[in-house]
Amino acid sequence: MTTTVQTSLDSPCGPLTLVARDGALAGLYMTDHRHRPDLETFGPYVAPGELPLFADVSEQLAAYFAGDRTTFDLRLTFAGTPFQQRVWSALSDIPYGETVSYGELAQILGQPGASRAVGLANGKNPISIIVPCHRVIGANGSLTGYGGGLHRKEWLLGFERGSTQPTLV
C-alpha cells in the first residue's frame, strides 16, 4: 500500500508544497505551479517536522537558500514515463549556477532531435528546485517557460549567480 503525505514550507520563492510517497520526496510545487496535480492526490497534511524526510528537505532547502548548499542529498521518487525520468535525472547533473539549453540537454541524453520532448519533460518535473529544471534555457539564452513562473526562474538563476535579492516575495 502506497503512503502519500504532504506538508508546506515557506521559502524565498513563496510557499512550497512538499509531497512524500513511501518515504521519498515525490513532489515540490510552488504556488500556481503549472503542472501541479490535484491537491487530493497529495495525501493528508502533516507538520513539516513530523516526517524525518520533510525535516531533512526543509533543512537542505534552508541551507540552499542561505547560500550554503549547492546540491541536495535526498531520496527521490518520480512518477513519469521512462523518457521523462531520464530527463529529470539529467537535470541533477547541471551544475549550480550554470545553464544548458533544451537542445544541449537533448544532446546529453543522446537524442539530439528531441529538444521539444526535453522541454515538455522538463516542464513536468515534479520536484522543482531540488531537481533544477530552472537551469534549462532557450538556445538563444532566453528564459523560456517554468512551471513555477518565469519570475521565479529568473530569480532562482540570479540567486545562484549571486545577483538577486535574498527574497523574491
XYZ file of N, CA, C and O in Angstrom:
676
model
N 0.837 -1.179 0.000
C 0.000 0.000 0.000
C 0.883 1.243 0.000
O 1.809 1.369 0.778
N 0.604 2.159 -0.890
C 1.365 3.389 -1.017
C 0.907 4.399 0.021
O -0.281 4.600 0.219
N 1.873 5.028 0.677
C 1.566 6.083 1.633
C 2.042 7.407 1.059
O 3.227 7.567 0.753
N 1.123 8.340 0.892
C 1.435 9.661 0.356
C 0.971 10.705 1.359
O -0.161 10.651 1.833
N 1.868 11.644 1.693
C 1.540 12.735 2.610
C 2.138 14.019 2.065
O 3.021 13.998 1.207
N 1.667 15.129 2.591
C 2.138 16.440 2.148
C 2.394 17.353 3.335
O 1.874 17.137 4.427
N 3.184 18.378 3.076
C 3.378 19.462 4.028
C 3.662 20.725 3.237
O 3.771 20.686 2.009
N 3.772 21.832 3.930
C 4.124 23.077 3.246
C 5.210 23.792 4.026
O 5.338 23.633 5.238
N 6.016 24.545 3.277
C 7.125 25.309 3.836
C 7.119 26.698 3.240
O 6.758 26.866 2.077
N 7.565 27.655 3.986
C 7.811 28.982 3.430
C 9.205 29.000 2.845
O 10.106 28.302 3.324
N 9.397 29.787 1.802
C 10.712 29.921 1.183
C 10.820 31.315 0.579
O 9.807 32.009 0.427
N 12.012 31.718 0.181
C 12.146 32.994 -0.515
C 11.378 33.052 -1.826
O 11.105 34.125 -2.338
N 11.009 31.890 -2.377
C 10.216 31.811 -3.610
C 8.728 31.770 -3.313
O 7.926 31.601 -4.227
N 8.349 31.881 -2.067
C 6.957 31.754 -1.679
C 6.697 30.390 -1.085
O 7.611 29.576 -0.920
N 5.447 30.092 -0.763
C 5.109 28.801 -0.151
C 5.435 27.638 -1.085
O 5.218 27.715 -2.294
N 5.946 26.562 -0.510
C 6.251 25.346 -1.253
C 5.426 24.214 -0.665
O 5.306 24.098 0.555
N 4.890 23.369 -1.522
C 4.194 22.168 -1.089
C 5.102 20.984 -1.370
O 5.555 20.795 -2.502
N 5.398 20.215 -0.328
C 6.210 19.010 -0.461
C 5.292 17.797 -0.411
O 4.353 17.754 0.384
N 5.586 16.808 -1.241
C 4.819 15.570 -1.271
C 5.795 14.410 -1.101
O 6.811 14.344 -1.799
N 5.494 13.530 -0.152
C 6.301 12.328 0.055
C 5.459 11.109 -0.281
O 4.267 11.057 0.023
N 6.116 10.157 -0.928
C 5.451 8.895 -1.252
C 6.367 7.768 -0.794
O 7.509 7.670 -1.243
N 5.875 6.970 0.131
C 6.629 5.831 0.657
C 8.032 6.232 1.124
O 9.014 5.553 0.834
N 8.130 7.354 1.825
C 9.394 7.776 2.432
C 10.358 8.479 1.508
O 11.496 8.751 1.898
N 9.957 8.788 0.287
C 10.822 9.505 -0.656
C 10.094 10.764 -1.123
O 8.861 10.796 -1.183
N 10.841 11.792 -1.463
C 10.248 13.029 -1.964
C 9.736 12.798 -3.376
O 10.487 12.402 -4.266
N 8.440 13.043 -3.572
C 7.799 12.826 -4.873
C 7.363 14.130 -5.527
O 7.032 14.148 -6.708
N 7.359 15.232 -4.764
C 6.922 16.491 -5.335
C 7.383 17.682 -4.524
O 7.493 17.611 -3.297
N 7.691 18.758 -5.219
C 7.957 20.062 -4.624
C 7.333 21.062 -5.579
O 7.815 21.250 -6.697
N 6.222 21.648 -5.147
C 5.437 22.523 -6.009
C 5.344 23.926 -5.421
O 5.226 24.098 -4.214
N 5.368 24.905 -6.304
C 5.230 26.303 -5.925
C 3.775 26.733 -6.091
O 2.992 26.046 -6.757
N 3.439 27.869 -5.533
C 2.106 28.433 -5.713
C 1.858 28.643 -7.203
O 2.745 29.109 -7.922
N 0.700 28.276 -7.679
C 0.312 28.428 -9.083
C 1.212 27.634 -10.035
O 1.397 28.020 -11.190
N 1.774 26.549 -9.566
C 2.632 25.700 -10.391
C 1.818 25.175 -11.579
O 0.709 24.680 -11.407
N 2.358 25.284 -12.772
C 1.620 24.969 -13.998
C 1.128 23.523 -14.057
O -0.011 23.277 -14.387
N 1.945 22.547 -13.794
C 1.545 21.141 -13.911
C 1.356 20.500 -12.540
O 1.645 19.323 -12.356
N 0.834 21.265 -11.614
C 0.615 20.773 -10.261
C -0.582 19.815 -10.259
O -1.676 20.186 -10.680
N -0.381 18.600 -9.770
C -1.520 17.676 -9.685
C -2.578 18.187 -8.706
O -2.319 19.095 -7.906
N -3.743 17.581 -8.744
C -4.807 17.957 -7.821
C -4.354 17.722 -6.387
O -3.724 16.698 -6.082
N -4.702 18.638 -5.512
C -4.326 18.581 -4.106
C -4.743 17.257 -3.461
O -4.030 16.730 -2.608
N -5.859 16.693 -3.880
C -6.338 15.437 -3.302
C -5.353 14.290 -3.499
O -5.349 13.323 -2.743
N -4.499 14.371 -4.514
C -3.538 13.287 -4.775
C -2.327 13.366 -3.855
O -1.515 12.448 -3.848
N -2.206 14.450 -3.099
C -1.030 14.659 -2.242
C -1.133 13.972 -0.896
O -0.183 13.977 -0.122
N -2.276 13.395 -0.571
C -2.446 12.729 0.710
C -2.692 13.726 1.832
O -2.758 14.932 1.610
N -2.814 13.217 3.056
C -3.105 14.097 4.187
C -1.928 15.014 4.513
O -0.779 14.703 4.224
N -2.263 16.126 5.154
C -1.252 17.096 5.573
C -0.623 16.622 6.887
O -1.307 16.155 7.785
N 0.706 16.758 6.975
C 1.433 16.518 8.227
C 2.311 17.728 8.495
O 2.693 18.450 7.571
N 2.622 17.963 9.745
C 3.507 19.072 10.094
C 4.887 18.828 9.489
O 5.328 17.671 9.380
N 5.604 19.889 9.097
C 6.901 19.725 8.436
C 7.896 18.862 9.225
O 8.650 18.104 8.638
N 7.891 18.952 10.551
C 8.843 18.175 11.355
C 8.353 16.792 11.720
O 9.080 16.009 12.321
N 7.112 16.444 11.350
C 6.529 15.164 11.734
C 7.149 13.990 10.987
O 7.220 12.889 11.498
N 7.592 14.219 9.784
C 8.200 13.181 8.956
C 9.684 13.504 8.800
O 10.027 14.608 8.364
N 10.574 12.577 9.150
C 12.017 12.868 9.030
C 12.416 13.361 7.639
O 13.254 14.247 7.510
N 11.799 12.808 6.592
C 12.119 13.259 5.232
C 11.821 14.744 5.070
O 12.647 15.498 4.538
N 10.651 15.182 5.533
C 10.291 16.593 5.394
C 11.225 17.479 6.209
O 11.579 18.577 5.780
N 11.649 17.024 7.377
C 12.606 17.790 8.180
C 13.924 17.919 7.427
O 14.545 18.993 7.402
N 14.354 16.838 6.783
C 15.597 16.855 6.007
C 15.487 17.772 4.793
O 16.392 18.563 4.502
N 14.365 17.692 4.077
C 14.148 18.571 2.927
C 14.161 20.026 3.382
O 14.816 20.877 2.758
N 13.467 20.312 4.466
C 13.406 21.672 4.999
C 14.802 22.188 5.350
O 15.170 23.319 5.006
N 15.589 21.357 5.998
C 16.958 21.741 6.386
C 17.833 21.993 5.155
O 18.571 22.975 5.088
N 17.734 21.104 4.157
C 18.559 21.265 2.959
C 18.122 22.470 2.133
O 18.965 23.196 1.588
N 16.814 22.712 2.046
C 16.350 23.906 1.332
C 16.789 25.179 2.052
O 17.190 26.155 1.410
N 16.726 25.189 3.380
C 17.172 26.361 4.148
C 18.653 26.629 3.877
O 19.058 27.784 3.688
N 19.456 25.578 3.827
C 20.890 25.739 3.538
C 21.101 26.238 2.101
O 21.965 27.078 1.845
N 20.306 25.731 1.164
C 20.384 26.190 -0.227
C 20.073 27.681 -0.300
O 20.838 28.454 -0.888
N 18.956 28.090 0.310
C 18.557 29.497 0.247
C 19.472 30.408 1.061
O 19.516 31.612 0.821
N 20.238 29.848 1.979
C 21.230 30.624 2.727
C 22.540 30.731 1.949
O 23.460 31.434 2.365
N 22.624 30.012 0.828
C 23.838 30.030 0.025
C 24.887 29.044 0.512
O 26.035 29.082 0.069
N 24.496 28.115 1.391
C 25.443 27.155 1.971
C 25.373 25.770 1.339
O 26.121 24.884 1.735
N 24.474 25.557 0.411
C 24.320 24.242 -0.222
C 24.087 24.442 -1.713
O 23.281 25.271 -2.109
N 24.785 23.655 -2.524
C 24.622 23.750 -3.979
C 24.064 22.463 -4.586
O 23.720 22.441 -5.760
N 24.011 21.397 -3.808
C 23.422 20.139 -4.253
C 22.548 19.595 -3.126
O 22.678 20.017 -1.973
N 21.713 18.640 -3.460
C 20.816 18.040 -2.480
C 21.102 16.545 -2.369
O 21.479 15.912 -3.345
N 20.913 16.021 -1.175
C 21.113 14.600 -0.919
C 19.846 14.066 -0.268
O 19.735 14.025 0.962
N 18.887 13.713 -1.101
C 17.574 13.280 -0.634
C 17.118 12.063 -1.437
O 17.494 11.909 -2.603
N 16.317 11.239 -0.820
C 15.712 10.121 -1.536
C 14.540 10.671 -2.341
O 13.628 11.291 -1.786
N 14.576 10.454 -3.657
C 13.552 10.973 -4.565
C 12.849 9.817 -5.259
O 13.451 8.764 -5.493
N 11.594 10.038 -5.625
C 10.854 9.088 -6.447
C 10.074 9.873 -7.494
O 9.531 10.934 -7.197
N 10.079 9.353 -8.712
C 9.427 10.049 -9.817
C 8.347 9.182 -10.438
O 8.580 8.003 -10.695
N 7.203 9.778 -10.706
C 6.148 9.112 -11.460
C 6.106 9.783 -12.832
O 5.700 10.934 -12.953
N 6.580 9.087 -13.833
C 6.597 9.632 -15.187
C 7.035 8.561 -16.164
O 7.381 7.447 -15.778
N 7.045 8.921 -17.425
C 7.479 7.983 -18.459
C 8.988 7.746 -18.317
O 9.695 8.548 -17.702
N 9.484 6.676 -18.899
C 10.930 6.448 -18.858
C 11.722 7.633 -19.437
O 12.768 7.999 -18.897
N 11.228 8.234 -20.520
C 11.929 9.392 -21.097
C 11.933 10.562 -20.115
O 12.964 11.207 -19.907
N 10.777 10.864 -19.518
C 10.725 11.946 -18.536
C 11.698 11.687 -17.399
O 12.425 12.590 -16.978
N 11.764 10.471 -16.927
C 12.660 10.141 -15.826
C 14.123 10.318 -16.229
O 14.938 10.768 -15.417
N 14.460 10.011 -17.476
C 15.832 10.240 -17.958
C 16.151 11.737 -17.967
O 17.240 12.151 -17.581
N 15.188 12.544 -18.429
C 15.386 13.993 -18.447
C 15.557 14.505 -17.031
O 16.504 15.245 -16.729
N 14.675 14.104 -16.125
C 14.736 14.591 -14.744
C 16.039 14.178 -14.072
O 16.611 14.940 -13.300
N 16.514 12.984 -14.375
C 17.793 12.540 -13.824
C 18.942 13.405 -14.353
O 19.830 13.803 -13.596
N 18.904 13.720 -15.639
C 19.960 14.540 -16.249
C 19.971 15.962 -15.689
O 21.028 16.603 -15.629
N 18.818 16.472 -15.269
C 18.760 17.831 -14.719
C 19.662 17.970 -13.496
O 20.287 19.014 -13.283
N 19.730 16.926 -12.702
C 20.527 16.986 -11.477
C 22.027 17.074 -11.754
O 22.803 17.380 -10.853
N 22.432 16.811 -12.988
C 23.850 16.915 -13.354
C 24.241 18.312 -13.822
O 25.428 18.572 -14.061
N 23.270 19.211 -13.967
C 23.584 20.584 -14.375
C 24.142 21.304 -13.148
O 23.465 21.407 -12.127
N 25.372 21.788 -13.223
C 25.989 22.404 -12.047
C 25.254 23.660 -11.561
O 24.667 24.406 -12.352
N 25.301 23.850 -10.274
C 24.748 25.026 -9.605
C 25.253 26.295 -10.293
O 26.441 26.429 -10.581
N 24.350 27.212 -10.589
C 24.720 28.496 -11.183
C 24.976 28.458 -12.674
O 25.305 29.477 -13.269
N 24.842 27.291 -13.291
C 25.069 27.170 -14.728
C 23.753 26.820 -15.424
O 22.797 26.390 -14.783
N 23.733 26.985 -16.733
C 22.556 26.654 -17.518
C 22.952 25.836 -18.742
O 24.107 25.864 -19.174
N 21.983 25.106 -19.269
C 22.122 24.421 -20.554
C 20.840 24.689 -21.332
O 19.800 24.989 -20.745
N 20.922 24.574 -22.632
C 19.722 24.749 -23.454
C 18.991 23.411 -23.563
O 19.550 22.348 -23.274
N 17.753 23.486 -24.005
C 16.978 22.266 -24.221
C 17.688 21.369 -25.236
O 17.751 20.161 -25.071
N 18.242 21.976 -26.292
C 18.977 21.218 -27.301
C 20.229 20.567 -26.736
O 20.544 19.422 -27.070
N 20.946 21.294 -25.886
C 22.140 20.711 -25.255
C 21.761 19.531 -24.370
O 22.452 18.510 -24.344
N 20.662 19.656 -23.658
C 20.216 18.562 -22.802
C 19.805 17.356 -23.651
O 20.112 16.213 -23.306
N 19.161 17.603 -24.790
C 18.808 16.515 -25.702
C 20.074 15.813 -26.204
O 20.113 14.575 -26.292
N 21.113 16.596 -26.506
C 22.405 16.023 -26.933
C 22.988 15.141 -25.837
O 23.459 14.029 -26.093
N 22.972 15.651 -24.597
C 23.493 14.899 -23.456
C 22.772 13.557 -23.327
O 23.381 12.536 -23.000
N 21.483 13.560 -23.596
C 20.686 12.336 -23.498
C 20.867 11.427 -24.715
O 20.268 10.348 -24.772
N 21.661 11.861 -25.693
C 21.885 11.047 -26.889
C 20.739 11.101 -27.875
O 20.622 10.239 -28.738
N 19.888 12.140 -27.763
C 18.751 12.295 -28.666
C 18.717 13.734 -29.172
O 17.857 14.525 -28.779
N 19.660 14.090 -30.064
C 19.814 15.488 -30.486
C 18.578 16.112 -31.126
O 18.424 17.328 -31.085
N 17.681 15.323 -31.649
C 16.479 15.873 -32.270
C 15.305 15.998 -31.300
O 14.194 16.329 -31.721
N 15.533 15.775 -30.035
C 14.428 15.702 -29.075
C 14.319 16.924 -28.169
O 13.799 16.826 -27.067
N 14.759 18.089 -28.636
C 14.734 19.258 -27.747
C 13.314 19.628 -27.314
O 13.102 20.042 -26.174
N 12.332 19.467 -28.199
C 10.939 19.756 -27.805
C 10.462 18.775 -26.733
O 9.820 19.156 -25.765
N 10.769 17.504 -26.926
C 10.375 16.489 -25.939
C 11.080 16.736 -24.609
O 10.479 16.572 -23.543
N 12.334 17.163 -24.672
C 13.065 17.518 -23.451
C 12.371 18.679 -22.764
O 12.198 18.678 -21.538
N 11.942 19.663 -23.538
C 11.250 20.814 -22.967
C 9.950 20.420 -22.293
O 9.637 20.899 -21.195
N 9.193 19.529 -22.927
C 7.934 19.066 -22.331
C 8.180 18.296 -21.044
O 7.491 18.499 -20.040
N 9.181 17.411 -21.057
C 9.507 16.647 -19.846
C 10.017 17.575 -18.753
O 9.656 17.439 -17.583
N 10.851 18.520 -19.143
C 11.396 19.486 -18.179
C 10.262 20.250 -17.494
O 10.276 20.448 -16.274
N 9.266 20.651 -18.269
C 8.143 21.402 -17.732
C 7.274 20.599 -16.779
O 6.535 21.167 -15.982
N 7.361 19.287 -16.850
C 6.561 18.440 -15.966
C 7.372 17.879 -14.802
O 6.896 17.000 -14.080
N 8.577 18.390 -14.597
C 9.399 17.968 -13.461
C 8.603 18.160 -12.165
O 8.198 19.268 -11.847
N 8.388 17.082 -11.405
C 7.575 17.220 -10.199
C 8.335 17.713 -8.967
O 7.712 17.986 -7.935
N 9.654 17.840 -9.063
C 10.434 18.194 -7.872
C 11.291 19.429 -8.180
O 12.512 19.347 -8.339
N 10.627 20.568 -8.277
C 11.316 21.825 -8.606
C 12.410 22.140 -7.591
O 12.391 21.652 -6.471
N 13.316 22.983 -7.998
C 14.460 23.471 -7.235
C 15.451 22.344 -6.964
O 16.597 22.421 -7.374
N 15.017 21.286 -6.282
C 15.907 20.178 -5.942
C 16.362 19.457 -7.205
O 17.527 19.097 -7.337
N 15.458 19.243 -8.136
C 15.792 18.757 -9.476
C 15.708 20.019 -10.342
O 14.624 20.465 -10.691
N 16.859 20.621 -10.637
C 16.920 22.020 -11.102
C 16.514 22.272 -12.543
O 17.321 22.664 -13.391
N 15.230 22.120 -12.825
C 14.721 22.395 -14.167
C 14.833 23.876 -14.519
O 14.807 24.239 -15.699
N 15.012 24.732 -13.514
C 15.165 26.164 -13.781
C 16.473 26.471 -14.510
O 16.627 27.543 -15.063
N 17.395 25.527 -14.534
C 18.697 25.731 -15.182
C 18.682 25.430 -16.673
O 19.718 25.474 -17.331
N 17.517 25.129 -17.237
C 17.401 24.864 -18.670
C 16.757 26.076 -19.331
O 15.716 26.558 -18.903
N 17.435 26.565 -20.375
C 17.011 27.799 -21.044
C 16.921 27.580 -22.554
O 17.335 26.535 -23.058
N 16.414 28.575 -23.246
C 16.322 28.511 -24.700
C 17.699 28.568 -25.348
O 18.675 29.031 -24.742
N 17.779 28.140 -26.597
C 19.048 28.101 -27.328
C 19.688 29.481 -27.439
O 20.913 29.608 -27.470
N 18.859 30.527 -27.462
C 19.389 31.887 -27.579
C 19.619 32.539 -26.214
O 19.853 33.742 -26.133
N 19.520 31.747 -25.142
C 19.738 32.271 -23.796
C 18.493 32.812 -23.127
O 18.550 33.281 -21.986
N 17.359 32.740 -23.825
C 16.126 33.279 -23.247
C 15.573 32.342 -22.180
O 15.810 31.140 -22.187
N 14.822 32.935 -21.261
C 14.169 32.157 -20.214
C 12.806 31.736 -20.738
O 11.848 32.490 -20.695
N 12.751 30.531 -21.244
C 11.500 30.027 -21.810
C 10.832 29.121 -20.804
O 11.442 28.178 -20.330
N 9.623 29.428 -20.438
C 8.815 28.583 -19.586
C 9.434 28.141 -18.276
O 10.634 27.947 -18.184
N 8.592 28.030 -17.291
C 8.957 27.455 -15.999
C 7.667 27.182 -15.252
O 6.815 28.075 -15.143
N 7.515 25.963 -14.760
C 6.289 25.567 -14.078
C 5.906 26.483 -12.932
O 4.735 26.706 -12.664
N 6.908 27.031 -12.242
C 6.648 27.922 -11.110
C 6.516 29.381 -11.514
O 6.360 30.243 -10.645
N 6.597 29.675 -12.810
C 6.507 31.044 -13.306
C 7.875 31.588 -13.688
O 8.865 31.327 -13.004
N 7.920 32.334 -14.781
C 9.204 32.875 -15.263
C 9.879 33.781 -14.237
O 11.107 33.814 -14.162
N 9.088 34.517 -13.453
C 9.700 35.397 -12.452
C 10.477 34.585 -11.414
O 11.524 35.027 -10.945
N 10.014 33.381 -11.093
C 10.748 32.529 -10.147
C 11.993 31.929 -10.811
O 13.033 31.809 -10.183
N 11.870 31.545 -12.076
C 13.025 31.006 -12.796
C 14.127 32.066 -12.849
O 15.292 31.779 -12.552
N 13.750 33.274 -13.211
C 14.722 34.372 -13.271
C 15.345 34.603 -11.899
O 16.559 34.788 -11.786
N 14.526 34.576 -10.857
C 15.035 34.798 -9.511
C 15.989 33.673 -9.099
O 17.066 33.938 -8.565
N 15.610 32.402 -9.343
C 16.467 31.273 -8.959
C 17.810 31.326 -9.672
O 18.864 31.120 -9.050
N 17.803 31.629 -10.974
C 19.070 31.720 -11.709
C 19.918 32.875 -11.184
O 21.130 32.732 -11.001
N 19.292 34.020 -10.935
C 20.025 35.152 -10.374
C 20.546 34.856 -8.989
O 21.675 35.210 -8.641
N 19.741 34.189 -8.183
C 20.157 33.807 -6.835
C 21.397 32.924 -6.895
O 22.369 33.141 -6.171
N 21.369 31.912 -7.773
C 22.505 31.002 -7.876
C 23.755 31.699 -8.403
O 24.873 31.270 -8.125
N 23.573 32.766 -9.133
C 24.725 33.526 -9.649
C 25.116 34.656 -8.701
O 26.046 35.411 -8.984
N 24.355 34.817 -7.598
C 24.670 35.830 -6.607
C 24.261 37.220 -6.983
O 24.772 38.204 -6.440
N 23.288 37.344 -7.917
C 22.933 38.678 -8.395
C 21.518 39.125 -8.056
O 21.060 40.127 -8.578
N 20.803 38.371 -7.195
C 19.439 38.791 -6.830
C 19.324 38.949 -5.319
O 20.157 38.485 -4.560
N 18.262 39.584 -4.926
C 17.964 39.786 -3.509
C 17.665 38.418 -2.871
O 17.244 37.501 -3.550
N 17.841 38.309 -1.564
C 17.620 37.012 -0.920
C 16.159 36.566 -0.864
O 15.887 35.433 -0.551
N 15.207 37.437 -1.165
C 13.806 37.048 -1.117
C 13.068 37.564 -2.343
O 13.181 38.731 -2.681
N 12.304 36.677 -2.976
C 11.528 37.041 -4.159
C 10.221 37.712 -3.772
O 9.844 38.708 -4.344
N 9.510 37.135 -2.820
C 8.181 37.652 -2.450
C 8.246 38.691 -1.357
O 9.166 38.851 -0.662
